[in-house]
Amino acid sequence: MKKEHWDEKEIELFLKKAPKVTDHRSKDEVFNRLMDEGAFNEDPPTIQQNNQKGIRWAPLFVSIASIFIIVLISAQFIGNNESVTLQNEAFDLATPESEENATMSAKEDASTQRSMINSFSTEAQPEQTLVYENELEDNTLFAIGLAGDDAESVPVSILIPNEIVAEKTGTENPTKLELYNTFSPLLDEQSLGFNEYHPYKGELREEGNRLVHTLPEDHQYDAGTASLSNYLGSLVDTFSEAYMEVEIENTAGKPIYFDHVGDVNEPFLLNDENSQYNYFMYQMRNGAVYLSPNFRMSFKDVQEAIKNMTVEANDIYRTVILPGVYLKVEDAESVVTITFEEPLNLENYEPAQAMRMIEGLIMTAASFDKQVKFENIVQEQWGGFDFTKPIEKPVAANRIYYEFQ
């Protein structure tokens, strides 16, 4: 009988109807029959078993790593697609206004870069080192001769704010000697690269337009000709703007006796032909450069002094005249005209060297109480100077910056 669909109840009922199979033999009868048939005389059949090898872990790890890499790549790809989609959406949403803002930002960046370049170029311009009268409106000039590396005085200038001067000296209009007595002990000369020299040994006092310097026996200012030259030069650099002469005496009030010179019976003049100098370049061992007289060599007229500036006389003081530059000098009553034989383009020279030449010539003329008018310079305006008219006469050289505590 064929039946295509059976359910559980029908199957159970069918099995119950099947005939039951029974065996009434005893166990011994079954065993004896198997013995008679020789069931236990044959060797037991050998079952072929496959040799099971250890699990190969390497392929398993490779498979797992491959699956892991595939998952990562898929995630990255999906993420990139989302990122690209977001970026594209952002780009699509950009308005003409935002594009204009981006363009303006780029222009501002470019303008900022140009400004930085211009600022750098401005900073590279030469800096003036001379002091002029208009700078003394809010400041007081403290000029002093400092001891250089070669036992020679170097004139330097410090501008001290008037309020500091009034606070330290107790007066708004101190004399030059009061200014010196107040600030020279506060000046750290070694920090500026100079030797310790000030304040002077002994006692200084004013008598009208002259100074009297009383020296102790162990002053050592005449220890050698160089020491004496440094001492006298420093008196000029420090006091010549305010006093005419210095009388130097011993503690007994008698004229001082200097070795190599003898008794100094006459006052030392601070303002005469002996203080009419030309200016050279003096370089300290620390690299600092100053304008300074050439071993206090003095001249009777400014033309001779400027002509001498082209000569390299020694290894200590070097000429400030630029190489290959030739000039002519005409001396009028109050103005010296310096004409360069060939058009002088100051931009062709290192700025600091060009500034030293210009300022060295100006200071040399000022030493003779004269102004300078330059001719045949390519630039009409350069380094803060206006070459179309006579240059103002400076009051001091070698401005340095120092804060008195």
Short mmCIF file of C-alpha atoms in Angstrom, two decimals:
data_model
loop_
_atom_site.label_atom_id
_atom_site.label_comp_id
_atom_site.label_asym_id
_atom_site.label_seq_id
_atom_site.Cartn_x
_atom_site.Cartn_y
_atom_site.Cartn_z
CA MET A 1 0.00 0.00 0.00
CA LYS A 2 1.35 3.29 -0.98
CA LYS A 3 0.76 6.32 1.09
CA GLU A 4 2.42 9.58 0.33
CA HIS A 5 1.60 11.46 3.55
CA TRP A 6 2.14 9.95 7.01
CA ASP A 7 1.60 11.66 10.24
CA GLU A 8 3.05 10.65 13.61
CA LYS A 9 -0.09 8.91 14.88
CA GLU A 10 -0.40 6.76 11.78
CA ILE A 11 3.29 5.73 12.00
CA GLU A 12 2.90 4.81 15.67
CA LEU A 13 -0.21 2.75 14.93
CA PHE A 14 1.52 0.96 12.04
CA LEU A 15 4.49 -0.06 14.19
CA LYS A 16 2.22 -1.41 16.86
CA LYS A 17 0.59 -3.73 14.28
CA ALA A 18 3.95 -5.19 13.11
CA PRO A 19 4.58 -8.87 14.38
CA LYS A 20 6.92 -9.31 17.39
CA VAL A 21 10.13 -11.36 16.80
CA THR A 22 11.10 -13.66 19.70
CA ASP A 23 13.96 -16.19 20.30
CA HIS A 24 13.34 -18.87 22.92
CA ARG A 25 16.88 -20.35 22.84
CA SER A 26 19.08 -20.07 25.88
CA LYS A 27 22.40 -18.28 25.91
CA ASP A 28 24.32 -21.54 26.11
CA GLU A 29 22.59 -22.89 23.02
CA VAL A 30 23.45 -19.75 21.07
CA PHE A 31 27.09 -19.82 22.22
CA ASN A 32 27.54 -23.56 21.42
CA ARG A 33 26.11 -23.07 17.97
CA LEU A 34 28.54 -20.19 17.27
CA MET A 35 31.43 -22.42 18.48
CA ASP A 36 30.36 -25.22 16.14
CA GLU A 37 30.23 -22.85 13.22
CA GLY A 38 33.85 -21.74 13.97
CA ALA A 39 32.97 -18.12 14.67
CA PHE A 40 35.77 -17.82 17.23
CA ASN A 41 38.50 -19.73 15.23
CA GLU A 42 39.35 -16.83 12.80
CA ASP A 43 41.56 -13.86 13.64
CA PRO A 44 39.58 -10.86 14.43
CA PRO A 45 39.31 -8.55 11.48
CA THR A 46 41.77 -5.66 11.45
CA ILE A 47 40.13 -2.30 11.38
CA GLN A 48 41.99 0.15 9.19
CA GLN A 49 42.27 3.40 11.09
CA ASN A 50 43.42 6.57 9.49
CA ASN A 51 46.46 8.11 11.19
CA GLN A 52 45.19 11.39 12.63
CA LYS A 53 47.72 14.16 12.29
CA GLY A 54 47.99 17.27 14.53
CA ILE A 55 45.89 20.22 13.67
CA ARG A 56 47.71 22.53 11.23
CA TRP A 57 47.59 25.86 13.00
CA ALA A 58 49.43 28.00 10.41
CA PRO A 59 46.80 27.71 7.69
CA LEU A 60 44.18 28.41 10.31
CA PHE A 61 45.93 31.60 11.39
CA VAL A 62 46.43 32.70 7.77
CA SER A 63 42.76 32.18 7.10
CA ILE A 64 41.75 34.15 10.18
CA ALA A 65 44.19 37.01 9.31
CA SER A 66 42.89 37.12 5.76
CA ILE A 67 39.33 37.40 7.00
CA PHE A 68 40.39 40.15 9.45
CA ILE A 69 42.17 42.14 6.71
CA ILE A 70 39.20 41.84 4.41
CA VAL A 71 36.93 43.17 7.16
CA LEU A 72 39.28 46.13 7.81
CA ILE A 73 39.59 47.01 4.13
CA SER A 74 35.87 46.85 3.75
CA ALA A 75 35.33 49.13 6.75
CA GLN A 76 37.96 51.57 5.49
CA PHE A 77 36.46 51.60 2.06
CA ILE A 78 33.03 52.24 3.47
CA GLY A 79 34.43 55.02 5.73
CA ASN A 80 36.28 56.66 2.83
CA ASN A 81 33.19 56.57 0.74
CA GLU A 82 31.27 58.22 3.54
CA SER A 83 34.05 60.83 3.96
CA VAL A 84 34.17 61.52 0.25
CA THR A 85 30.43 61.76 0.22
CA LEU A 86 30.42 64.21 3.13
CA GLN A 87 33.17 66.27 1.52
CA ASN A 88 31.37 66.32 -1.77
CA GLU A 89 28.18 67.31 -0.02
CA ALA A 90 30.04 70.10 1.80
CA PHE A 91 31.56 71.21 -1.50
CA ASP A 92 28.18 71.16 -3.16
CA LEU A 93 26.73 73.19 -0.31
CA ALA A 94 29.47 75.87 -0.62
CA THR A 95 28.03 79.20 -1.62
CA PRO A 96 29.68 81.93 -3.73
CA GLU A 97 30.01 83.90 -0.48
CA SER A 98 32.08 81.19 1.19
CA GLU A 99 34.25 80.86 -1.91
CA GLU A 100 34.83 84.62 -1.81
CA ASN A 101 35.79 84.40 1.87
CA ALA A 102 38.30 81.68 1.06
CA THR A 103 39.79 83.85 -1.68
CA MET A 104 40.00 86.83 0.69
CA SER A 105 41.69 84.64 3.32
CA ALA A 106 44.29 83.52 0.80
CA LYS A 107 44.93 87.13 -0.19
CA GLU A 108 45.30 88.14 3.46
CA ASP A 109 47.85 85.34 4.01
CA ALA A 110 49.83 86.50 1.00
CA SER A 111 49.65 90.10 2.25
CA THR A 112 50.85 88.98 5.68
CA GLN A 113 53.82 87.19 4.13
CA ARG A 114 54.73 90.29 2.10
CA SER A 115 54.43 92.38 5.26
CA MET A 116 56.79 90.02 7.09
CA ILE A 117 59.28 90.27 4.23
CA ASN A 118 59.05 94.07 4.24
CA SER A 119 59.50 94.10 8.01
CA PHE A 120 62.59 91.96 7.67
CA SER A 121 63.97 94.29 5.01
CA THR A 122 63.34 97.28 7.27
CA GLU A 123 65.14 95.61 10.15
CA ALA A 124 68.12 95.01 7.89
CA GLN A 125 68.56 98.76 7.36
CA PRO A 126 71.65 100.34 8.99
CA GLU A 127 71.23 101.92 12.40
CA GLN A 128 72.66 105.33 13.24
CA THR A 129 75.02 105.49 16.21
CA LEU A 130 75.50 109.26 16.53
CA VAL A 131 73.53 111.37 18.98
CA TYR A 132 71.77 114.57 17.83
CA GLU A 133 70.42 117.56 19.70
CA ASN A 134 66.74 116.69 19.13
CA GLU A 135 67.22 113.47 21.09
CA LEU A 136 68.03 115.41 24.24
CA GLU A 137 64.52 116.77 24.72
CA ASP A 138 63.47 113.89 26.99
CA ASN A 139 66.92 112.49 27.73
CA THR A 140 70.18 113.58 29.28
CA LEU A 141 73.44 112.79 27.49
CA PHE A 142 75.93 110.83 29.57
CA ALA A 143 79.16 110.81 27.57
CA ILE A 144 82.10 108.87 28.97
CA GLY A 145 85.46 107.55 27.79
CA LEU A 146 85.74 103.79 28.45
CA ALA A 147 88.93 101.74 28.51
CA GLY A 148 89.26 99.61 25.41
CA ASP A 149 91.32 96.48 24.85
CA ASP A 150 94.38 98.44 23.70
CA ALA A 151 94.76 100.85 26.65
CA GLU A 152 93.01 103.63 24.74
CA SER A 153 89.85 105.50 25.64
CA VAL A 154 86.77 104.87 23.49
CA PRO A 155 84.10 107.61 23.52
CA VAL A 156 80.60 106.23 24.15
CA SER A 157 77.24 107.90 24.78
CA ILE A 158 74.28 106.82 26.88
CA LEU A 159 70.93 108.59 26.82
CA ILE A 160 69.37 108.56 30.29
CA PRO A 161 65.68 109.49 30.62
CA ASN A 162 65.29 112.79 32.44
CA GLU A 163 63.10 111.28 35.15
CA ILE A 164 65.84 108.76 36.00
CA VAL A 165 68.40 111.56 36.18
CA ALA A 166 66.19 113.59 38.52
CA GLU A 167 65.53 110.55 40.70
CA LYS A 168 69.20 109.55 41.01
CA THR A 169 70.82 112.99 41.30
CA GLY A 170 68.07 114.80 43.18
CA THR A 171 67.92 117.60 40.61
CA GLU A 172 66.51 118.07 37.12
CA ASN A 173 69.59 119.94 35.91
CA PRO A 174 72.72 118.31 37.32
CA THR A 175 76.15 119.49 36.28
CA LYS A 176 78.29 117.19 34.19
CA LEU A 177 80.38 116.32 37.25
CA GLU A 178 77.26 115.54 39.31
CA LEU A 179 76.05 113.32 36.50
CA TYR A 180 79.41 111.56 36.38
CA ASN A 181 79.66 111.07 40.15
CA THR A 182 76.15 109.59 40.20
CA PHE A 183 76.17 107.24 37.24
CA SER A 184 79.79 106.17 36.70
CA PRO A 185 79.75 103.93 39.82
CA LEU A 186 76.55 102.31 38.51
CA LEU A 187 78.00 101.50 35.11
CA ASP A 188 79.06 97.88 34.63
CA GLU A 189 81.83 98.44 32.09
CA GLN A 190 82.73 94.76 31.78
CA SER A 191 79.19 93.86 30.74
CA LEU A 192 79.72 96.22 27.80
CA GLY A 193 83.01 94.55 26.88
CA PHE A 194 85.31 97.22 28.36
CA ASN A 195 87.81 97.16 31.21
CA GLU A 196 86.82 98.43 34.64
CA TYR A 197 88.13 102.00 34.89
CA HIS A 198 85.56 104.36 36.41
CA PRO A 199 85.00 106.20 38.64
CA TYR A 200 88.33 107.97 38.62
CA LYS A 201 90.66 107.56 41.57
CA GLY A 202 91.00 110.57 43.79
CA GLU A 203 88.63 113.52 43.92
CA LEU A 204 87.10 115.72 41.23
CA ARG A 205 85.69 119.19 41.89
CA GLU A 206 84.35 122.03 39.78
CA GLU A 207 85.78 125.53 39.68
CA GLY A 208 83.72 127.49 37.18
CA ASN A 209 84.29 126.09 33.68
CA ARG A 210 87.25 124.01 34.79
CA LEU A 211 87.79 120.82 36.77
CA VAL A 212 90.39 120.02 39.40
CA HIS A 213 91.43 116.40 39.76
CA THR A 214 93.29 115.56 42.97
CA LEU A 215 95.11 112.25 42.58
CA PRO A 216 96.36 109.93 45.34
CA GLU A 217 99.93 108.72 45.30
CA ASP A 218 99.04 105.24 44.01
CA HIS A 219 96.86 106.40 41.10
CA GLN A 220 98.83 104.41 38.47
CA TYR A 221 97.62 106.69 35.65
CA ASP A 222 101.27 107.18 34.64
CA ALA A 223 102.26 103.50 34.82
CA GLY A 224 103.23 103.77 31.16
CA THR A 225 102.77 106.03 28.19
CA ALA A 226 99.70 104.01 27.12
CA SER A 227 98.16 104.35 30.60
CA LEU A 228 98.72 108.09 30.57
CA SER A 229 97.28 108.41 27.06
CA ASN A 230 94.19 106.47 28.14
CA TYR A 231 93.72 108.69 31.21
CA LEU A 232 94.01 111.98 29.32
CA GLY A 233 91.88 110.69 26.45
CA SER A 234 89.13 109.61 28.84
CA LEU A 235 89.08 113.10 30.40
CA VAL A 236 88.43 114.56 26.94
CA ASP A 237 85.76 111.98 26.08
CA THR A 238 84.02 112.43 29.43
CA PHE A 239 84.17 116.17 30.18
CA SER A 240 85.00 118.13 27.01
CA GLU A 241 81.35 119.03 26.34
CA ALA A 242 81.06 120.88 29.67
CA TYR A 243 84.51 122.11 30.74
CA MET A 244 87.46 123.85 29.12
CA GLU A 245 90.32 122.33 31.11
CA VAL A 246 91.37 120.03 33.95
CA GLU A 247 93.99 120.95 36.53
CA ILE A 248 95.66 117.84 37.90
CA GLU A 249 97.22 118.04 41.35
CA ASN A 250 98.48 115.81 44.14
CA THR A 251 97.02 115.54 47.65
CA ALA A 252 99.18 118.51 48.76
CA GLY A 253 97.56 120.74 46.14
CA LYS A 254 100.76 120.90 44.08
CA PRO A 255 101.06 120.14 40.34
CA ILE A 256 101.07 116.41 39.77
CA TYR A 257 104.27 114.64 38.73
CA PHE A 258 103.82 112.02 35.99
CA ASP A 259 106.53 109.55 35.08
CA HIS A 260 107.77 110.01 31.50
CA VAL A 261 106.38 113.59 31.57
CA GLY A 262 107.54 115.31 34.77
CA ASP A 263 105.64 118.02 36.63
CA VAL A 264 102.35 119.03 35.01
CA ASN A 265 102.37 122.74 35.68
CA GLU A 266 99.74 123.71 33.12
CA PRO A 267 96.10 122.63 33.05
CA PHE A 268 95.18 119.94 30.54
CA LEU A 269 93.04 121.56 27.82
CA LEU A 270 89.86 119.74 26.85
CA ASN A 271 88.75 121.99 23.98
CA ASP A 272 91.51 123.23 21.66
CA GLU A 273 93.26 122.21 18.47
CA ASN A 274 94.63 119.19 20.26
CA SER A 275 91.09 117.76 20.45
CA GLN A 276 90.37 118.15 16.72
CA TYR A 277 90.39 114.52 15.62
CA ASN A 278 89.47 112.39 12.66
CA TYR A 279 87.60 109.14 13.31
CA PHE A 280 88.57 105.58 12.51
CA MET A 281 87.04 102.18 13.14
CA TYR A 282 88.06 100.48 16.37
CA GLN A 283 87.03 96.87 16.90
CA MET A 284 86.99 95.27 20.33
CA ARG A 285 87.94 91.64 20.91
CA ASN A 286 84.27 90.82 21.47
CA GLY A 287 83.49 92.01 17.93
CA ALA A 288 81.89 95.35 18.87
CA VAL A 289 82.88 98.22 16.58
CA TYR A 290 83.17 101.90 17.53
CA LEU A 291 84.27 105.17 15.99
CA SER A 292 87.37 106.49 17.73
CA PRO A 293 90.24 108.94 17.24
CA ASN A 294 93.42 107.39 15.89
CA PHE A 295 95.68 107.50 18.98
CA ARG A 296 94.44 111.05 19.62
CA MET A 297 96.19 112.37 16.51
CA SER A 298 94.99 115.96 16.05
CA PHE A 299 94.84 118.27 13.02
CA LYS A 300 94.72 121.99 12.41
CA ASP A 301 92.17 121.89 9.57
CA VAL A 302 89.37 119.56 8.53
CA GLN A 303 90.65 118.94 5.00
CA GLU A 304 93.89 117.50 6.31
CA ALA A 305 91.97 115.41 8.83
CA ILE A 306 89.65 113.87 6.20
CA LYS A 307 92.52 113.26 3.80
CA ASN A 308 94.34 111.37 6.54
CA MET A 309 91.26 109.11 7.02
CA THR A 310 92.12 107.25 3.80
CA VAL A 311 95.45 106.08 5.21
CA GLU A 312 95.80 102.78 7.09
CA ALA A 313 98.30 103.85 9.74
CA ASN A 314 98.21 100.81 12.07
CA ASP A 315 96.46 97.53 12.86
CA ILE A 316 94.36 98.94 15.71
CA TYR A 317 92.51 101.77 13.99
CA ARG A 318 91.18 100.98 10.51
CA THR A 319 89.94 103.46 7.94
CA VAL A 320 86.19 103.83 7.56
CA ILE A 321 86.46 104.94 3.92
CA LEU A 322 84.98 102.25 1.69
CA PRO A 323 87.39 100.48 -0.68
CA GLY A 324 87.63 102.05 -4.11
CA VAL A 325 85.91 105.23 -2.97
CA TYR A 326 87.64 108.57 -3.62
CA LEU A 327 86.46 111.97 -2.46
CA LYS A 328 87.22 115.68 -2.55
CA VAL A 329 86.80 118.10 0.34
CA GLU A 330 85.83 121.76 0.22
CA ASP A 331 85.87 123.70 3.49
CA ALA A 332 83.55 126.66 3.93
CA GLU A 333 82.94 128.58 7.14
CA SER A 334 80.48 126.20 8.79
CA VAL A 335 79.91 123.48 6.20
CA VAL A 336 82.34 120.96 4.73
CA THR A 337 81.32 119.72 1.28
CA ILE A 338 82.45 116.17 0.54
CA THR A 339 82.10 115.17 -3.12
CA PHE A 340 82.62 111.58 -4.24
CA GLU A 341 84.53 111.38 -7.50
CA GLU A 342 82.25 108.61 -8.83
CA PRO A 343 78.51 108.29 -8.11
CA LEU A 344 78.35 106.47 -4.80
CA ASN A 345 75.62 103.83 -4.56
CA LEU A 346 75.45 102.97 -0.87
CA GLU A 347 73.27 99.94 -1.61
CA ASN A 348 76.30 98.25 -3.19
CA TYR A 349 78.02 98.01 0.19
CA GLU A 350 77.41 96.23 3.45
CA PRO A 351 75.05 98.60 5.35
CA ALA A 352 77.07 98.79 8.58
CA GLN A 353 80.29 99.59 6.69
CA ALA A 354 78.57 102.28 4.62
CA MET A 355 77.07 103.79 7.79
CA ARG A 356 80.49 103.88 9.49
CA MET A 357 81.97 105.82 6.58
CA ILE A 358 79.14 108.38 6.56
CA GLU A 359 79.17 108.81 10.35
CA GLY A 360 82.97 108.84 10.55
CA LEU A 361 83.08 111.76 8.11
CA ILE A 362 80.28 113.55 9.99
CA MET A 363 82.05 113.14 13.35
CA THR A 364 85.37 114.31 11.91
CA ALA A 365 83.74 117.51 10.63
CA ALA A 366 81.93 117.95 13.97
CA SER A 367 85.29 117.78 15.72
CA PHE A 368 86.04 121.03 13.88
CA ASP A 369 82.56 122.39 14.75
CA LYS A 370 81.32 121.99 11.18
CA GLN A 371 78.45 120.32 9.33
CA VAL A 372 78.82 118.07 6.26
CA LYS A 373 77.12 118.30 2.86
CA PHE A 374 77.53 115.17 0.73
CA GLU A 375 77.56 115.33 -3.06
CA ASN A 376 77.29 112.64 -5.75
CA ILE A 377 75.54 110.00 -3.65
CA VAL A 378 72.99 108.04 -5.69
CA GLN A 379 70.47 107.87 -2.85
CA GLU A 380 68.91 111.14 -1.72
CA GLN A 381 67.51 109.46 1.41
CA TRP A 382 69.35 106.65 3.12
CA GLY A 383 69.72 105.28 6.65
CA GLY A 384 67.76 108.19 8.14
CA PHE A 385 69.89 110.82 6.37
CA ASP A 386 68.71 113.43 3.88
CA PHE A 387 71.63 114.01 1.51
CA THR A 388 69.90 116.87 -0.28
CA LYS A 389 70.96 119.25 2.51
CA PRO A 390 73.77 119.60 5.07
CA ILE A 391 73.68 116.95 7.78
CA GLU A 392 72.98 118.19 11.29
CA LYS A 393 76.05 118.33 13.52
CA PRO A 394 75.97 115.53 16.12
CA VAL A 395 76.68 116.08 19.81
CA ALA A 396 78.25 112.67 20.53
CA ALA A 397 79.31 109.37 18.98
CA ASN A 398 78.84 105.66 19.69
CA ARG A 399 75.43 105.55 21.30
CA ILE A 400 74.98 102.46 23.43
CA TYR A 401 71.89 101.28 25.29
CA TYR A 402 72.17 100.82 29.03
CA GLU A 403 69.57 100.80 31.79
CA PHE A 404 70.73 102.12 35.13
CA GLN A 405 69.18 100.26 38.06
#
